[in-house]
Each structure stands twice: as structure tokens, then as C-alpha cells.
PDB file of C-alpha atoms in Angstrom:
ATOM      1  CA  VAL A   1      39.158  94.024 154.173  1.00  0.00           C
ATOM      2  CA  CYS A   2      38.240  90.960 152.191  1.00  0.00           C
ATOM      3  CA  SER A   3      40.365  88.114 153.524  1.00  0.00           C
ATOM      4  CA  SER A   4      38.622  84.997 154.752  1.00  0.00           C
ATOM      5  CA  ASP A   5      40.439  85.292 158.086  1.00  0.00           C
ATOM      6  CA  LEU A   6      39.027  88.762 158.690  1.00  0.00           C
ATOM      7  CA  ALA A   7      35.521  87.665 157.797  1.00  0.00           C
ATOM      8  CA  ARG A   8      35.805  84.724 160.222  1.00  0.00           C
ATOM      9  CA  SER A   9      37.218  86.907 162.991  1.00  0.00           C
ATOM     10  CA  LEU A  10      34.183  89.195 162.814  1.00  0.00           C
ATOM     11  CA  ASP A  11      31.866  86.322 163.598  1.00  0.00           C
ATOM     12  CA  ARG A  12      33.311  83.257 165.348  1.00  0.00           C
ATOM     13  CA  ARG A  13      30.106  81.932 166.868  1.00  0.00           C
ATOM     14  CA  PRO A  14      29.346  78.277 166.048  1.00  0.00           C
ATOM     15  CA  GLY A  15      26.460  77.816 163.673  1.00  0.00           C
ATOM     16  CA  SER A  16      26.465  81.438 162.564  1.00  0.00           C
ATOM     17  CA  GLY A  17      26.519  80.447 158.913  1.00  0.00           C
ATOM     18  CA  PRO A  18      28.740  78.964 156.251  1.00  0.00           C
ATOM     19  CA  PRO A  19      32.421  79.933 156.127  1.00  0.00           C
ATOM     20  CA  PRO A  20      33.404  82.806 153.848  1.00  0.00           C
ATOM     21  CA  PRO A  21      33.826  81.779 150.213  1.00  0.00           C
ATOM     22  CA  THR A  22      37.221  81.067 148.771  1.00  0.00           C
ATOM     23  CA  LEU A  23      38.713  84.004 146.891  1.00  0.00           C
ATOM     24  CA  ARG A  24      40.140  82.881 143.573  1.00  0.00           C
ATOM     25  CA  PRO A  25      43.162  84.658 142.059  1.00  0.00           C
ATOM     26  CA  SER A  26      42.802  86.370 138.701  1.00  0.00           C
ATOM     27  CA  PRO A  27      44.798  85.276 135.634  1.00  0.00           C
ATOM     28  CA  VAL A  28      48.134  87.035 135.188  1.00  0.00           C
ATOM     29  CA  PRO A  29      47.082  88.991 132.036  1.00  0.00           C
ATOM     30  CA  GLU A  30      44.094  90.431 133.906  1.00  0.00           C
ATOM     31  CA  ARG A  31      46.334  91.437 136.803  1.00  0.00           C
ATOM     32  CA  LEU A  32      48.684  93.239 134.430  1.00  0.00           C
ATOM     33  CA  VAL A  33      45.763  95.102 132.861  1.00  0.00           C
ATOM     34  CA  ALA A  34      44.499  96.115 136.300  1.00  0.00           C
ATOM     35  CA  ILE A  35      47.944  97.314 137.361  1.00  0.00           C
ATOM     36  CA  GLY A  36      48.269  99.408 134.215  1.00  0.00           C
ATOM     37  CA  VAL A  37      44.840 101.014 134.535  1.00  0.00           C
ATOM     38  CA  VAL A  38      45.299 101.727 138.248  1.00  0.00           C
ATOM     39  CA  ALA A  39      48.742 103.234 137.580  1.00  0.00           C
ATOM     40  CA  ILE A  40      47.363 105.608 134.941  1.00  0.00           C
ATOM     41  CA  VAL A  41      44.358 106.693 136.984  1.00  0.00           C
ATOM     42  CA  GLY A  42      46.429 106.834 140.172  1.00  0.00           C
ATOM     43  CA  ALA A  43      48.882 109.212 138.530  1.00  0.00           C
ATOM     44  CA  GLN A  44      45.983 111.349 137.355  1.00  0.00           C
ATOM     45  CA  TRP A  45      44.455 111.528 140.842  1.00  0.00           C
ATOM     46  CA  ALA A  46      47.804 112.096 142.550  1.00  0.00           C
ATOM     47  CA  GLY A  47      48.583 114.983 140.218  1.00  0.00           C
ATOM     48  CA  LYS A  48      45.273 116.672 140.943  1.00  0.00           C
ATOM     49  CA  ALA A  49      45.714 116.162 144.675  1.00  0.00           C
ATOM     50  CA  ALA A  50      49.205 117.646 144.517  1.00  0.00           C
ATOM     51  CA  THR A  51      47.844 120.679 142.667  1.00  0.00           C
ATOM     52  CA  ALA A  52      45.169 121.149 145.333  1.00  0.00           C
ATOM     53  CA  LEU A  53      47.782 120.895 148.082  1.00  0.00           C
ATOM     54  CA  ALA A  54      49.840 123.607 146.387  1.00  0.00           C
ATOM     55  CA  ARG A  55      47.060 125.959 145.278  1.00  0.00           C
ATOM     56  CA  GLY A  56      44.050 125.054 147.381  1.00  0.00           C
ATOM     57  CA  MET A  57      40.783 123.301 146.588  1.00  0.00           C
ATOM     58  CA  THR A  58      38.855 125.140 143.895  1.00  0.00           C
ATOM     59  CA  HIS A  59      35.890 123.014 142.831  1.00  0.00           C
ATOM     60  CA  PRO A  60      32.620 125.009 143.199  1.00  0.00           C
ATOM     61  CA  ASP A  61      30.906 122.435 145.430  1.00  0.00           C
ATOM     62  CA  THR A  62      33.949 122.280 147.703  1.00  0.00           C
ATOM     63  CA  VAL A  63      34.215 126.029 148.231  1.00  0.00           C
ATOM     64  CA  TRP A  64      30.424 126.506 148.373  1.00  0.00           C
ATOM     65  CA  TYR A  65      29.410 123.975 151.019  1.00  0.00           C
ATOM     66  CA  HIS A  66      31.608 120.881 151.558  1.00  0.00           C
ATOM     67  CA  GLY A  67      34.583 122.825 152.892  1.00  0.00           C
ATOM     68  CA  PRO A  68      32.646 125.551 154.721  1.00  0.00           C
ATOM     69  CA  TYR A  69      30.419 122.959 156.442  1.00  0.00           C
ATOM     70  CA  ALA A  70      33.487 121.105 157.725  1.00  0.00           C
ATOM     71  CA  VAL A  71      34.952 124.353 159.040  1.00  0.00           C
ATOM     72  CA  ALA A  72      31.632 125.280 160.627  1.00  0.00           C
ATOM     73  CA  PHE A  73      31.533 121.978 162.523  1.00  0.00           C
ATOM     74  CA  VAL A  74      34.979 122.720 163.948  1.00  0.00           C
ATOM     75  CA  GLN A  75      34.357 126.380 164.749  1.00  0.00           C
ATOM     76  CA  ARG A  76      30.945 125.933 166.345  1.00  0.00           C
ATOM     77  CA  GLY A  77      31.486 122.542 167.956  1.00  0.00           C
ATOM     78  CA  ARG A  78      27.976 121.524 166.965  1.00  0.00           C
ATOM     79  CA  LEU A  79      26.521 119.143 164.393  1.00  0.00           C
ATOM     80  CA  ILE A  80      23.003 120.529 164.214  1.00  0.00           C
ATOM     81  CA  PHE A  81      22.564 124.136 163.138  1.00  0.00           C
ATOM     82  CA  ASP A  82      21.575 126.156 160.082  1.00  0.00           C
ATOM     83  CA  LEU A  83      24.554 125.402 157.855  1.00  0.00           C
ATOM     84  CA  ASP A  84      23.326 127.298 154.817  1.00  0.00           C
ATOM     85  CA  PRO A  85      21.002 130.281 155.331  1.00  0.00           C
ATOM     86  CA  THR A  86      19.894 129.972 151.709  1.00  0.00           C
ATOM     87  CA  ASP A  87      18.748 126.369 152.223  1.00  0.00           C
ATOM     88  CA  PRO A  88      17.810 125.480 155.844  1.00  0.00           C
ATOM     89  CA  LEU A  89      17.135 121.851 154.834  1.00  0.00           C
ATOM     90  CA  HIS A  90      20.902 121.323 154.659  1.00  0.00           C
ATOM     91  CA  ALA A  91      20.934 121.297 158.456  1.00  0.00           C
ATOM     92  CA  PHE A  92      19.085 117.971 158.337  1.00  0.00           C
ATOM     93  CA  ALA A  93      20.976 116.355 155.463  1.00  0.00           C
ATOM     94  CA  GLY A  94      23.685 113.762 155.921  1.00  0.00           C
ATOM     95  CA  HIS A  95      27.201 115.151 156.237  1.00  0.00           C
ATOM     96  CA  THR A  96      29.407 112.100 156.733  1.00  0.00           C
ATOM     97  CA  SER A  97      32.163 113.348 154.449  1.00  0.00           C
ATOM     98  CA  GLU A  98      32.135 116.851 155.923  1.00  0.00           C
ATOM     99  CA  LEU A  99      32.517 115.366 159.415  1.00  0.00           C
ATOM    100  CA  ILE A 100      35.571 113.430 158.251  1.00  0.00           C
ATOM    101  CA  HIS A 101      37.077 116.612 156.801  1.00  0.00           C
ATOM    102  CA  ALA A 102      36.302 118.336 160.108  1.00  0.00           C
ATOM    103  CA  LEU A 103      38.260 115.635 161.952  1.00  0.00           C
ATOM    104  CA  GLY A 104      41.168 116.300 159.604  1.00  0.00           C
ATOM    105  CA  ILE A 105      41.029 119.998 160.445  1.00  0.00           C
ATOM    106  CA  LEU A 106      41.049 119.540 164.230  1.00  0.00           C
ATOM    107  CA  PRO A 107      44.766 118.700 164.735  1.00  0.00           C
ATOM    108  CA  THR A 108      46.130 121.772 162.927  1.00  0.00           C
ATOM    109  CA  GLY A 109      43.177 124.108 162.513  1.00  0.00           C
ATOM    110  CA  ARG A 110      43.676 123.994 158.735  1.00  0.00           C
ATOM    111  CA  ASP A 111      42.325 121.803 155.961  1.00  0.00           C
ATOM    112  CA  LEU A 112      45.764 120.428 155.073  1.00  0.00           C
ATOM    113  CA  LEU A 113      44.531 116.839 154.874  1.00  0.00           C
ATOM    114  CA  SER A 114      41.358 117.525 152.896  1.00  0.00           C
ATOM    115  CA  PRO A 115      42.936 117.249 149.405  1.00  0.00           C
ATOM    116  CA  LEU A 116      44.181 113.760 150.327  1.00  0.00           C
ATOM    117  CA  ILE A 117      41.015 112.296 151.830  1.00  0.00           C
ATOM    118  CA  ASN A 118      39.394 111.349 148.534  1.00  0.00           C
ATOM    119  CA  LEU A 119      42.543 109.445 147.583  1.00  0.00           C
ATOM    120  CA  ALA A 120      41.892 107.203 150.572  1.00  0.00           C
ATOM    121  CA  TRP A 121      38.279 106.738 149.522  1.00  0.00           C
ATOM    122  CA  ALA A 122      39.428 105.796 146.027  1.00  0.00           C
ATOM    123  CA  VAL A 123      41.732 103.132 147.481  1.00  0.00           C
ATOM    124  CA  LEU A 124      38.860 101.756 149.570  1.00  0.00           C
ATOM    125  CA  LEU A 125      36.635 101.681 146.489  1.00  0.00           C
ATOM    126  CA  LEU A 126      39.188  99.649 144.535  1.00  0.00           C
ATOM    127  CA  ALA A 127      39.740  97.284 147.463  1.00  0.00           C
ATOM    128  CA  ALA A 128      35.995  96.699 147.761  1.00  0.00           C
ATOM    129  CA  ALA A 129      35.748  96.119 144.019  1.00  0.00           C
ATOM    130  CA  TRP A 130      38.467  93.474 144.271  1.00  0.00           C
ATOM    131  CA  CYS A 131      36.652  91.758 147.128  1.00  0.00           C
ATOM    132  CA  ILE A 132      33.436  91.596 145.132  1.00  0.00           C
ATOM    133  CA  GLY A 133      35.093  90.222 142.010  1.00  0.00           C
ATOM    134  CA  ALA A 134      37.582  87.870 143.687  1.00  0.00           C
ATOM    135  CA  ARG A 135      34.864  85.427 144.680  1.00  0.00           C
ATOM    136  CA  ARG A 136      34.545  84.481 141.016  1.00  0.00           C
ATOM    137  CA  GLY A 137      38.171  84.943 140.071  1.00  0.00           C
ATOM    138  CA  ALA A 138      37.501  88.368 138.548  1.00  0.00           C
ATOM    139  CA  GLY A 139      39.065  90.567 141.199  1.00  0.00           C
ATOM    140  CA  ALA A 140      41.564  92.158 138.828  1.00  0.00           C
ATOM    141  CA  LEU A 141      38.891  92.940 136.253  1.00  0.00           C
ATOM    142  CA  ALA A 142      36.707  94.462 138.963  1.00  0.00           C
ATOM    143  CA  VAL A 143      39.591  96.664 140.082  1.00  0.00           C
ATOM    144  CA  ALA A 144      40.239  97.719 136.482  1.00  0.00           C
ATOM    145  CA  ALA A 145      36.557  98.560 136.024  1.00  0.00           C
ATOM    146  CA  GLY A 146      36.547 100.608 139.216  1.00  0.00           C
ATOM    147  CA  ALA A 147      39.673 102.462 138.116  1.00  0.00           C
ATOM    148  CA  VAL A 148      38.089 103.222 134.741  1.00  0.00           C
ATOM    149  CA  VAL A 149      35.117 104.784 136.531  1.00  0.00           C
ATOM    150  CA  LEU A 150      37.457 106.842 138.724  1.00  0.00           C
ATOM    151  CA  GLY A 151      39.210 108.049 135.582  1.00  0.00           C
ATOM    152  CA  LEU A 152      36.058 109.237 133.805  1.00  0.00           C
ATOM    153  CA  PRO A 153      36.253 112.975 133.012  1.00  0.00           C
ATOM    154  CA  THR A 154      33.302 113.860 135.247  1.00  0.00           C
ATOM    155  CA  VAL A 155      34.758 111.965 138.201  1.00  0.00           C
ATOM    156  CA  ALA A 156      38.382 112.990 137.692  1.00  0.00           C
ATOM    157  CA  ALA A 157      37.381 116.644 137.385  1.00  0.00           C
ATOM    158  CA  THR A 158      35.413 116.768 140.652  1.00  0.00           C
ATOM    159  CA  GLN A 159      36.775 114.212 143.125  1.00  0.00           C
ATOM    160  CA  PRO A 160      40.603 114.065 143.432  1.00  0.00           C
ATOM    161  CA  GLY A 161      42.053 116.822 145.583  1.00  0.00           C
ATOM    162  CA  GLN A 162      38.600 118.160 146.424  1.00  0.00           C
ATOM    163  CA  ALA A 163      36.023 117.683 149.185  1.00  0.00           C
ATOM    164  CA  SER A 164      33.356 116.339 146.826  1.00  0.00           C
ATOM    165  CA  ASN A 165      31.709 113.243 148.276  1.00  0.00           C
ATOM    166  CA  ASP A 166      30.598 111.117 145.314  1.00  0.00           C
ATOM    167  CA  VAL A 167      33.607 108.823 145.685  1.00  0.00           C
ATOM    168  CA  THR A 168      32.917 108.627 149.422  1.00  0.00           C
ATOM    169  CA  ALA A 169      29.392 107.328 148.923  1.00  0.00           C
ATOM    170  CA  ALA A 170      30.496 104.915 146.198  1.00  0.00           C
ATOM    171  CA  ALA A 171      33.341 103.497 148.297  1.00  0.00           C
ATOM    172  CA  LEU A 172      31.113 102.946 151.322  1.00  0.00           C
ATOM    173  CA  LEU A 173      28.371 101.355 149.231  1.00  0.00           C
ATOM    174  CA  LEU A 174      30.811  98.949 147.565  1.00  0.00           C
ATOM    175  CA  THR A 175      32.302  98.140 150.970  1.00  0.00           C
ATOM    176  CA  ALA A 176      28.865  97.154 152.229  1.00  0.00           C
ATOM    177  CA  LEU A 177      28.321  95.000 149.143  1.00  0.00           C
ATOM    178  CA  ALA A 178      31.748  93.389 149.583  1.00  0.00           C
ATOM    179  CA  PHE A 179      31.024  92.281 153.145  1.00  0.00           C
ATOM    180  CA  VAL A 180      27.602  90.976 152.160  1.00  0.00           C
ATOM    181  CA  THR A 181      29.108  89.082 149.243  1.00  0.00           C
ATOM    182  CA  LEU A 182      31.885  87.479 151.276  1.00  0.00           C
ATOM    183  CA  ALA A 183      29.840  86.523 154.335  1.00  0.00           C
ATOM    184  CA  PRO A 184      26.125  86.734 153.484  1.00  0.00           C
ATOM    185  CA  ARG A 185      24.927  85.070 156.716  1.00  0.00           C
ATOM    186  CA  ALA A 186      27.570  85.979 159.289  1.00  0.00           C
ATOM    187  CA  VAL A 187      26.390  88.480 161.886  1.00  0.00           C
ATOM    188  CA  GLY A 188      29.680  90.356 162.272  1.00  0.00           C
ATOM    189  CA  PRO A 189      30.297  91.076 158.570  1.00  0.00           C
ATOM    190  CA  LEU A 190      26.634  91.973 158.135  1.00  0.00           C
ATOM    191  CA  ALA A 191      26.980  94.501 160.964  1.00  0.00           C
ATOM    192  CA  VAL A 192      29.991  96.052 159.236  1.00  0.00           C
ATOM    193  CA  ALA A 193      28.059  96.083 155.958  1.00  0.00           C
ATOM    194  CA  GLY A 194      25.149  97.819 157.675  1.00  0.00           C
ATOM    195  CA  ALA A 195      27.455 100.443 159.169  1.00  0.00           C
ATOM    196  CA  ALA A 196      29.064 101.103 155.778  1.00  0.00           C
ATOM    197  CA  ALA A 197      25.656 101.343 154.110  1.00  0.00           C
ATOM    198  CA  GLY A 198      24.454 103.733 156.813  1.00  0.00           C
ATOM    199  CA  LEU A 199      27.497 105.953 156.366  1.00  0.00           C
ATOM    200  CA  ALA A 200      26.938 105.917 152.598  1.00  0.00           C
ATOM    201  CA  LEU A 201      23.330 106.978 153.109  1.00  0.00           C
ATOM    202  CA  GLY A 202      24.514 109.685 155.486  1.00  0.00           C
ATOM    203  CA  THR A 203      26.837 110.941 152.768  1.00  0.00           C
ATOM    204  CA  LYS A 204      24.431 111.174 149.837  1.00  0.00           C
ATOM    205  CA  VAL A 205      20.697 110.551 149.864  1.00  0.00           C
ATOM    206  CA  THR A 206      20.955 109.314 146.275  1.00  0.00           C
ATOM    207  CA  VAL A 207      22.291 105.957 147.501  1.00  0.00           C
ATOM    208  CA  ALA A 208      18.992 105.239 149.266  1.00  0.00           C
ATOM    209  CA  VAL A 209      17.726 103.026 146.438  1.00  0.00           C
ATOM    210  CA  PRO A 210      20.812 100.758 146.159  1.00  0.00           C
ATOM    211  CA  VAL A 211      20.997 100.536 149.963  1.00  0.00           C
ATOM    212  CA  ALA A 212      17.328  99.504 150.067  1.00  0.00           C
ATOM    213  CA  VAL A 213      17.879  96.905 147.344  1.00  0.00           C
ATOM    214  CA  LEU A 214      20.901  95.509 149.171  1.00  0.00           C
ATOM    215  CA  THR A 215      18.957  95.362 152.435  1.00  0.00           C
ATOM    216  CA  LEU A 216      16.072  93.519 150.798  1.00  0.00           C
ATOM    217  CA  ALA A 217      18.481  91.099 149.134  1.00  0.00           C
ATOM    218  CA  VAL A 218      20.095  90.269 152.491  1.00  0.00           C
ATOM    219  CA  TRP A 219      16.696  89.791 154.103  1.00  0.00           C
ATOM    220  CA  TRP A 220      15.378  87.650 151.242  1.00  0.00           C
ATOM    221  CA  THR A 221      18.405  85.352 151.125  1.00  0.00           C
ATOM    222  CA  GLY A 222      18.753  85.121 154.898  1.00  0.00           C
TER     223      GLY A 222
END
């Protein structure tokens, strides 16, 4: 995601801007700390995902609307309809994460993959954190910080093994920031950043402010 070669490949046009910055490796002690923190939090998330695979997803938000919305998309074959009779406005809200869960349901007709999807988002979040920090030689510390956030009680109790979408929005937002950080003037990476930011906004409206700030920052520095 964050290699200089990938950033260059997304925009090879002459004069499109300066080359992507050099990513500096972190000191060995910081790498060891990051590995330890990620291992602890990874075990925590994997255990919760395994429990959900064995017993089913049980978080209230998952069984109230995240899961049922994904199933409704599959059953009805439509993206626009009254998802929740108690709150018609939900039909017009963003449902990026529910659509991804719906895609996971299509092959088998069951939500077998749903408990694992947030693990993938967590990996993307940590990768984006590394990309953001690596420019200043702090990639390992950024990964450790991201893992600490993923291990917070509120996050660990609602995200791993569930269909909750907070980690989805965070991962997409950090991905957008990573591409902007690594190639602030290249058209290709900026397009990817815009797509990631749009998906984040389509996941949770609460990321509107950071997306707006990021957009203004790109415009101001461009």
C-alpha cells in the first residue's frame, strides 16, 4: 500500500509532481515494541473472532441493523428501500460496510465470512498507520499506537468478530491520509485517497469533519 514503487505506478505522467518521499525504517527497539503490541492485540481480536465463528455474532448493533441490512441487500437485490421501518432515514444513510458483508454472504447464502471482515479492516488500519509514520521513521510507533487503539476496551468489545463499522471507517480514513501523505501532488494516489475517503464517509457520517479537513489541506497545499 505504501511503497514508493506503488505510489509511482499510480501516476507515471511526467511533471505530475515530486516523487514519493523516502520511507525511513524504524529503530529496532521500536519494531520490537510494535511486534509485541500487535501480537497481544491480534491474539485478543483473533479470539473474539473465533468465538463469533463458533457461536454467532451477538453485539446489539450487529444483530439490530448491521447484519440484517446486509441480509436485506442480498434477499431483495436492491440498495434503496426502507431498511428500518422504525427509522426511514436509514434508507438514505451510507452502508459501505453492510454492502461488503452482503458480498460475503452471496457465495454461500450465509454470513460465514462476516466475523472475519473486521480483522481485515484492522490489518488495513495498521498498514495505513505504518505508511503515515514511516515517512519520518516512526512507522513502528505508529503501528503500535494503532494497535493500542484497537485494543481499547470499547473497541475490542464491539469490533472484532462483529459487523460493527467503526474500524471500517477508521481504516479507510487512515488509508486516505496515507496516500495523501506519501504522494501529496500525484493524481493517481490522490484519486485513491479520494475513493477511500468517500467510502469512509459512506460508512459513517461522523467522519465528515476529518474528510473535509483532509480535502481542504490537499487543496491548500496543492
